[in-house]
Amino acid sequence: MTRIRHGPSLPLLSLALLLLVVLSSSCARQGAQGPQEERAGDQGRGQSAPAQTTRGEESAAPAGTTVAPGADREGREEASSRPSPNPPRAGESGFTAAPEASGGEEGAARAIAEVRFGRHEGYERVVIEFDSPRVPRWALSSPAGEGYARIYLPGVENVRETGGGFGGEIMDGYYVVRDPRGGFFVDVFATGPFRYRVLELESPGRLALDYAPAGGSLARPLPVRGERNVVMEPRPGQAVAGTLTVSGYSRNFEALTTVLLRGPDGSVLARESVTASDWSEAWGYFEATLEVPPFAGQATLAVGAESPRDGTFRGVEVPVVYGG
């Protein structure tokens, strides 16, 4: 008897085809999910960077910000700024006229790498960038009625910027000075009365100092500033008598700074030469003491140095009157 072999029945064939379709769809979905998860992981890593404020993120200025020429990276400070550990507070803006502020971490940085300036809506900003991810110990002094603030940086050992003009509406310029007690300090001058705000920023470590106009007038005249000499004391028109301390900073050749008091007739009433704390790497602080004899009228305090070429005296002049 001949046996007839029967092929698979139609129901079994349909079931097999259905299983094949299901398996193919599952494999296709798994293949598509792999790349999606990898891209999501990459996006997650990319989104974690803003908390550390990379240079790429800082290149764009915030809305409403005008970045000054030569300071195209300054606007980057906005997104990651945080108040200093001991922030001055004056209203919602954080601007204040407090005479002192401080913050930073001991030993966090050893050098000033860069100083930048930028204009913003309602205020102007200078940024001191350091050579490390964090901000070193700092202390700010802003004497009442004065047109400058001074930032002490006792842990800084080297500087790559020494000073310059800003040409701002409220911020005028800055000087980096070697402190004879150790470290450096930075004087930031204003064009008139101001309030300030300090922010610490990370990666890299930066200290942002903001000035906003305060209105009114300064209580004292601004210090006399020249190309190589800045006289912090005395101020123009000040009455002098007895023992007079003349202080400031200079960049005269070999740090030698000479202070002359000339009478109304041009005669030299007193003279003193001192050595500043620096002159080649940064501005050098100096302090000289003069004994002021009586005189009538207006005298002139000259601070500078004699030219090594022709011996002429080059410096700045501060008019003073006798106060005895």
Short mmCIF file of C-alpha atoms in Angstrom, two decimals:
data_model
loop_
_atom_site.label_atom_id
_atom_site.label_comp_id
_atom_site.label_asym_id
_atom_site.label_seq_id
_atom_site.Cartn_x
_atom_site.Cartn_y
_atom_site.Cartn_z
CA MET A 1 0.00 0.00 0.00
CA THR A 2 1.31 3.35 -0.94
CA ARG A 3 1.41 5.91 1.89
CA ILE A 4 0.64 9.51 1.12
CA ARG A 5 2.58 12.10 3.15
CA HIS A 6 0.55 15.10 4.09
CA GLY A 7 2.22 18.57 4.44
CA PRO A 8 1.70 20.78 7.44
CA SER A 9 -1.81 21.81 8.00
CA LEU A 10 -2.87 25.36 7.26
CA PRO A 11 -3.35 26.35 10.93
CA LEU A 12 0.18 25.23 11.82
CA LEU A 13 1.67 27.12 8.89
CA SER A 14 -0.15 30.31 9.89
CA LEU A 15 1.09 30.01 13.47
CA ALA A 16 4.69 29.61 12.30
CA LEU A 17 4.45 32.67 10.08
CA LEU A 18 2.97 34.70 12.97
CA LEU A 19 5.84 33.72 15.29
CA LEU A 20 8.39 34.72 12.63
CA VAL A 21 6.79 38.16 12.27
CA VAL A 22 6.76 38.72 16.07
CA LEU A 23 10.43 37.77 16.43
CA SER A 24 11.45 40.03 13.55
CA SER A 25 9.62 43.01 15.08
CA SER A 26 11.20 42.43 18.49
CA CYS A 27 14.72 42.38 17.00
CA ALA A 28 14.03 45.54 15.05
CA ARG A 29 12.86 47.36 18.20
CA GLN A 30 15.93 46.29 20.16
CA GLY A 31 18.23 47.45 17.38
CA ALA A 32 16.56 50.86 17.36
CA GLN A 33 16.63 51.27 21.16
CA GLY A 34 20.40 50.73 21.44
CA PRO A 35 21.44 53.94 19.63
CA GLN A 36 18.67 55.91 21.36
CA GLU A 37 19.94 55.03 24.83
CA GLU A 38 23.53 55.88 23.83
CA ARG A 39 22.49 59.30 22.55
CA ALA A 40 20.50 59.93 25.71
CA GLY A 41 23.57 59.04 27.76
CA ASP A 42 25.68 61.46 25.74
CA GLN A 43 23.14 64.20 26.26
CA GLY A 44 23.10 63.54 29.97
CA ARG A 45 26.89 63.91 30.14
CA GLY A 46 26.76 67.08 28.09
CA GLN A 47 24.09 68.58 30.35
CA SER A 48 26.13 68.03 33.48
CA ALA A 49 28.90 70.38 32.29
CA PRO A 50 27.09 73.73 32.77
CA ALA A 51 27.40 73.44 36.53
CA GLN A 52 31.17 73.68 36.06
CA THR A 53 31.05 76.62 33.63
CA THR A 54 33.27 75.58 30.77
CA ARG A 55 34.92 78.18 28.55
CA GLY A 56 32.72 77.20 25.62
CA GLU A 57 29.57 78.02 27.53
CA GLU A 58 30.96 81.36 28.65
CA SER A 59 31.61 82.70 25.17
CA ALA A 60 28.12 84.09 24.75
CA ALA A 61 27.05 87.21 26.63
CA PRO A 62 23.72 87.09 28.49
CA ALA A 63 20.68 88.87 27.15
CA GLY A 64 20.82 92.63 27.68
CA THR A 65 24.62 92.58 27.98
CA THR A 66 27.06 94.63 25.95
CA VAL A 67 30.58 93.23 26.02
CA ALA A 68 33.34 95.79 25.65
CA PRO A 69 35.90 95.43 22.85
CA GLY A 70 38.76 93.20 23.94
CA ALA A 71 36.57 91.61 26.61
CA ASP A 72 34.53 89.24 24.47
CA ARG A 73 34.61 86.49 27.08
CA GLU A 74 33.40 88.58 29.99
CA GLY A 75 29.68 88.02 29.55
CA ARG A 76 30.14 84.33 30.31
CA GLU A 77 30.22 84.97 34.05
CA GLU A 78 26.45 85.39 34.42
CA ALA A 79 25.15 81.84 34.15
CA SER A 80 27.27 80.27 36.89
CA SER A 81 27.83 83.14 39.31
CA ARG A 82 27.23 82.57 42.99
CA PRO A 83 27.53 85.07 45.86
CA SER A 84 30.71 85.07 47.90
CA PRO A 85 30.64 83.13 51.20
CA ASN A 86 30.34 86.42 53.12
CA PRO A 87 28.31 88.47 50.64
CA PRO A 88 27.36 92.08 51.27
CA ARG A 89 23.60 92.49 50.95
CA ALA A 90 21.69 95.65 50.14
CA GLY A 91 18.25 94.99 48.73
CA GLU A 92 17.32 92.45 46.11
CA SER A 93 20.14 93.39 43.75
CA GLY A 94 22.88 92.54 46.24
CA PHE A 95 24.67 95.86 45.66
CA THR A 96 26.01 97.55 48.76
CA ALA A 97 28.23 100.31 50.12
CA ALA A 98 29.56 98.16 52.96
CA PRO A 99 33.18 99.04 53.79
CA GLU A 100 34.38 95.43 53.87
CA ALA A 101 33.71 92.00 52.36
CA SER A 102 35.69 88.75 52.18
CA GLY A 103 35.63 85.18 50.94
CA GLY A 104 37.53 82.58 48.95
CA GLU A 105 39.54 79.55 50.01
CA GLU A 106 43.01 79.53 51.50
CA GLY A 107 45.60 78.35 48.97
CA ALA A 108 43.04 77.83 46.18
CA ALA A 109 45.07 79.74 43.56
CA ARG A 110 48.55 81.22 43.14
CA ALA A 111 48.29 83.50 40.10
CA ILE A 112 46.10 86.07 38.41
CA ALA A 113 45.71 84.75 34.87
CA GLU A 114 43.53 87.43 33.30
CA VAL A 115 41.46 90.55 34.02
CA ARG A 116 38.40 91.39 31.91
CA PHE A 117 35.84 94.18 31.76
CA GLY A 118 32.27 94.27 30.47
CA ARG A 119 29.27 96.56 30.36
CA HIS A 120 25.85 95.34 31.50
CA GLU A 121 22.46 96.92 31.88
CA GLY A 122 22.64 99.08 35.01
CA TYR A 123 26.16 98.08 36.05
CA GLU A 124 29.69 97.30 34.88
CA ARG A 125 31.87 94.34 35.78
CA VAL A 126 35.53 93.47 36.14
CA VAL A 127 36.46 89.79 36.34
CA ILE A 128 39.71 88.58 37.90
CA GLU A 129 40.46 85.07 36.64
CA PHE A 130 42.85 82.79 38.51
CA ASP A 131 44.98 79.82 37.50
CA SER A 132 42.81 77.24 39.25
CA PRO A 133 39.19 76.05 39.44
CA ARG A 134 38.52 77.91 42.70
CA VAL A 135 38.86 81.44 44.08
CA PRO A 136 41.67 82.11 46.59
CA ARG A 137 41.26 83.96 49.86
CA TRP A 138 40.36 87.62 49.31
CA ALA A 139 39.32 90.67 51.31
CA LEU A 140 37.73 93.81 49.90
CA SER A 141 37.96 97.32 51.31
CA SER A 142 35.72 100.12 50.04
CA PRO A 143 36.26 103.24 52.19
CA ALA A 144 33.19 105.45 52.56
CA GLY A 145 33.16 108.41 50.19
CA GLU A 146 36.06 107.10 48.10
CA GLY A 147 36.11 106.38 44.39
CA TYR A 148 37.77 102.97 44.49
CA ALA A 149 37.65 99.51 46.03
CA ARG A 150 40.71 97.47 46.97
CA ILE A 151 40.83 93.67 46.80
CA TYR A 152 43.59 92.03 48.84
CA LEU A 153 44.86 88.66 47.56
CA PRO A 154 47.42 87.51 50.14
CA GLY A 155 47.89 84.03 48.62
CA VAL A 156 48.63 85.15 45.06
CA GLU A 157 52.30 84.90 44.08
CA ASN A 158 52.31 85.74 40.36
CA VAL A 159 50.35 88.00 38.03
CA ARG A 160 49.97 88.09 34.24
CA GLU A 161 48.02 91.35 34.21
CA THR A 162 49.18 94.57 35.87
CA GLY A 163 46.59 97.23 35.07
CA GLY A 164 44.74 99.17 32.44
CA GLY A 165 41.87 101.50 31.64
CA PHE A 166 38.26 100.43 31.16
CA GLY A 167 36.68 103.59 29.83
CA GLY A 168 33.36 102.67 31.41
CA GLU A 169 30.65 104.97 32.65
CA ILE A 170 31.26 103.99 36.29
CA MET A 171 34.38 101.74 36.13
CA ASP A 172 37.48 103.67 35.12
CA GLY A 173 40.47 101.32 35.43
CA TYR A 174 42.50 99.02 37.65
CA TYR A 175 46.01 98.49 39.05
CA VAL A 176 47.64 95.28 40.29
CA VAL A 177 50.06 96.13 43.10
CA ARG A 178 52.55 93.99 45.01
CA ASP A 179 51.63 94.20 48.67
CA PRO A 180 54.76 94.66 50.83
CA ARG A 181 53.10 92.44 53.45
CA GLY A 182 52.83 89.58 50.93
CA GLY A 183 50.68 88.78 47.93
CA PHE A 184 49.05 91.46 45.80
CA PHE A 185 46.12 93.83 45.88
CA VAL A 186 43.96 95.15 43.05
CA ASP A 187 42.56 98.68 43.07
CA VAL A 188 39.50 99.21 40.87
CA PHE A 189 38.72 102.90 40.33
CA ALA A 190 35.32 104.43 39.69
CA THR A 191 34.36 107.64 37.94
CA GLY A 192 32.06 108.66 40.80
CA PRO A 193 30.02 107.30 43.72
CA PHE A 194 29.15 103.63 43.35
CA ARG A 195 27.75 100.58 45.06
CA TYR A 196 29.38 97.22 44.52
CA ARG A 197 28.62 93.50 44.42
CA VAL A 198 31.06 90.58 44.60
CA LEU A 199 30.50 87.14 43.07
CA GLU A 200 32.68 84.04 43.14
CA LEU A 201 32.72 81.79 40.07
CA GLU A 202 34.28 78.38 39.48
CA SER A 203 36.05 76.38 36.76
CA PRO A 204 38.05 78.45 36.25
CA GLY A 205 38.11 80.37 39.51
CA ARG A 206 37.01 83.96 39.01
CA LEU A 207 36.14 86.89 41.23
CA ALA A 208 33.58 89.23 39.66
CA LEU A 209 33.29 92.78 41.01
CA ASP A 210 30.29 94.82 39.84
CA TYR A 211 29.88 98.60 40.14
CA ALA A 212 26.53 100.39 39.86
CA PRO A 213 26.24 104.20 39.94
CA ALA A 214 25.05 105.52 43.30
CA GLY A 215 24.41 109.19 42.50
CA GLY A 216 25.64 112.22 44.40
CA SER A 217 29.30 113.14 44.66
CA LEU A 218 32.45 111.69 46.22
CA ALA A 219 33.47 112.85 49.69
CA ARG A 220 37.13 113.19 48.60
CA PRO A 221 38.85 113.96 45.30
CA LEU A 222 40.09 110.95 43.36
CA PRO A 223 43.79 110.05 43.75
CA VAL A 224 46.15 111.59 41.21
CA ARG A 225 47.16 108.96 38.64
CA GLY A 226 49.82 109.12 35.98
CA GLU A 227 51.56 106.82 33.55
CA ARG A 228 54.03 105.48 36.13
CA ASN A 229 52.91 106.96 39.45
CA VAL A 230 49.71 106.91 41.49
CA VAL A 231 49.44 109.04 44.65
CA MET A 232 46.80 107.74 47.05
CA GLU A 233 47.69 110.19 49.83
CA PRO A 234 47.50 113.17 50.05
CA ARG A 235 44.69 114.27 47.75
CA PRO A 236 44.53 117.44 45.64
CA GLY A 237 43.86 120.55 47.72
CA GLN A 238 44.54 118.79 51.02
CA ALA A 239 46.01 120.81 53.89
CA VAL A 240 49.40 119.50 55.05
CA ALA A 241 51.61 120.31 58.04
CA GLY A 242 54.11 118.68 60.38
CA THR A 243 54.88 115.09 59.40
CA LEU A 244 53.32 114.15 56.06
CA THR A 245 53.02 110.55 54.88
CA VAL A 246 52.91 110.20 51.12
CA SER A 247 51.73 106.82 49.84
CA GLY A 248 50.80 105.22 46.55
CA TYR A 249 52.34 102.93 43.95
CA SER A 250 54.67 103.34 41.03
CA ARG A 251 56.54 101.65 38.19
CA ASN A 252 59.62 103.82 38.07
CA PHE A 253 62.95 102.40 36.89
CA GLU A 254 64.43 100.03 39.46
CA ALA A 255 61.53 100.88 41.82
CA LEU A 256 63.15 104.14 42.93
CA THR A 257 60.48 106.75 43.71
CA THR A 258 61.27 110.34 44.70
CA VAL A 259 58.88 112.66 46.52
CA LEU A 260 59.44 116.44 46.36
CA LEU A 261 57.54 119.24 48.09
CA ARG A 262 57.98 122.45 46.14
CA GLY A 263 56.97 125.80 47.58
CA PRO A 264 54.93 128.44 45.77
CA ASP A 265 58.15 129.83 44.26
CA GLY A 266 59.30 126.42 43.03
CA SER A 267 61.96 125.89 45.68
CA VAL A 268 62.30 122.43 47.19
CA LEU A 269 60.96 122.45 50.75
CA ALA A 270 61.36 118.72 51.43
CA ARG A 271 62.63 115.66 49.59
CA GLU A 272 62.61 111.91 50.17
CA SER A 273 63.49 108.91 47.98
CA VAL A 274 62.17 105.41 48.68
CA THR A 275 62.15 102.00 47.01
CA ALA A 276 58.77 100.64 45.99
CA SER A 277 57.82 97.00 46.52
CA ASP A 278 58.06 96.22 42.78
CA TRP A 279 58.33 97.83 39.37
CA SER A 280 58.99 95.15 36.74
CA GLU A 281 56.34 92.50 37.39
CA ALA A 282 53.61 94.74 38.83
CA TRP A 283 53.04 98.14 40.40
CA GLY A 284 55.05 98.63 43.57
CA TYR A 285 53.69 100.15 46.76
CA PHE A 286 55.65 103.00 48.35
CA GLU A 287 55.40 105.14 51.43
CA ALA A 288 57.51 108.22 52.18
CA THR A 289 57.58 110.63 55.12
CA LEU A 290 58.26 114.35 54.79
CA GLU A 291 58.64 117.09 57.39
CA VAL A 292 56.60 120.01 56.10
CA PRO A 293 57.92 123.50 56.91
CA PRO A 294 55.52 126.46 57.04
CA PHE A 295 54.73 128.06 53.69
CA ALA A 296 52.21 130.55 52.34
CA GLY A 297 49.98 129.86 49.36
CA GLN A 298 49.82 126.65 47.39
CA ALA A 299 52.67 124.14 47.24
CA THR A 300 53.15 121.22 44.90
CA LEU A 301 53.88 117.64 45.85
CA ALA A 302 55.75 115.95 42.99
CA VAL A 303 56.05 112.14 42.90
CA GLY A 304 58.10 110.34 40.27
CA ALA A 305 61.70 109.75 39.26
CA GLU A 306 64.56 111.40 37.42
CA SER A 307 65.01 110.20 33.87
CA PRO A 308 68.12 108.00 33.48
CA ARG A 309 68.63 109.60 30.06
CA ASP A 310 68.60 113.34 30.71
CA GLY A 311 68.01 113.70 34.46
CA THR A 312 64.69 115.49 34.13
CA PHE A 313 62.05 114.76 36.75
CA ARG A 314 59.04 112.87 35.44
CA GLY A 315 55.99 112.11 37.51
CA VAL A 316 52.70 113.49 38.79
CA GLU A 317 51.88 116.61 40.80
CA VAL A 318 49.44 117.06 43.68
CA PRO A 319 48.54 120.62 44.74
CA VAL A 320 48.46 121.09 48.53
CA VAL A 321 48.06 123.98 50.97
CA TYR A 322 49.63 124.60 54.36
CA GLY A 323 47.45 123.52 57.26
CA GLY A 324 49.57 124.58 60.25
#
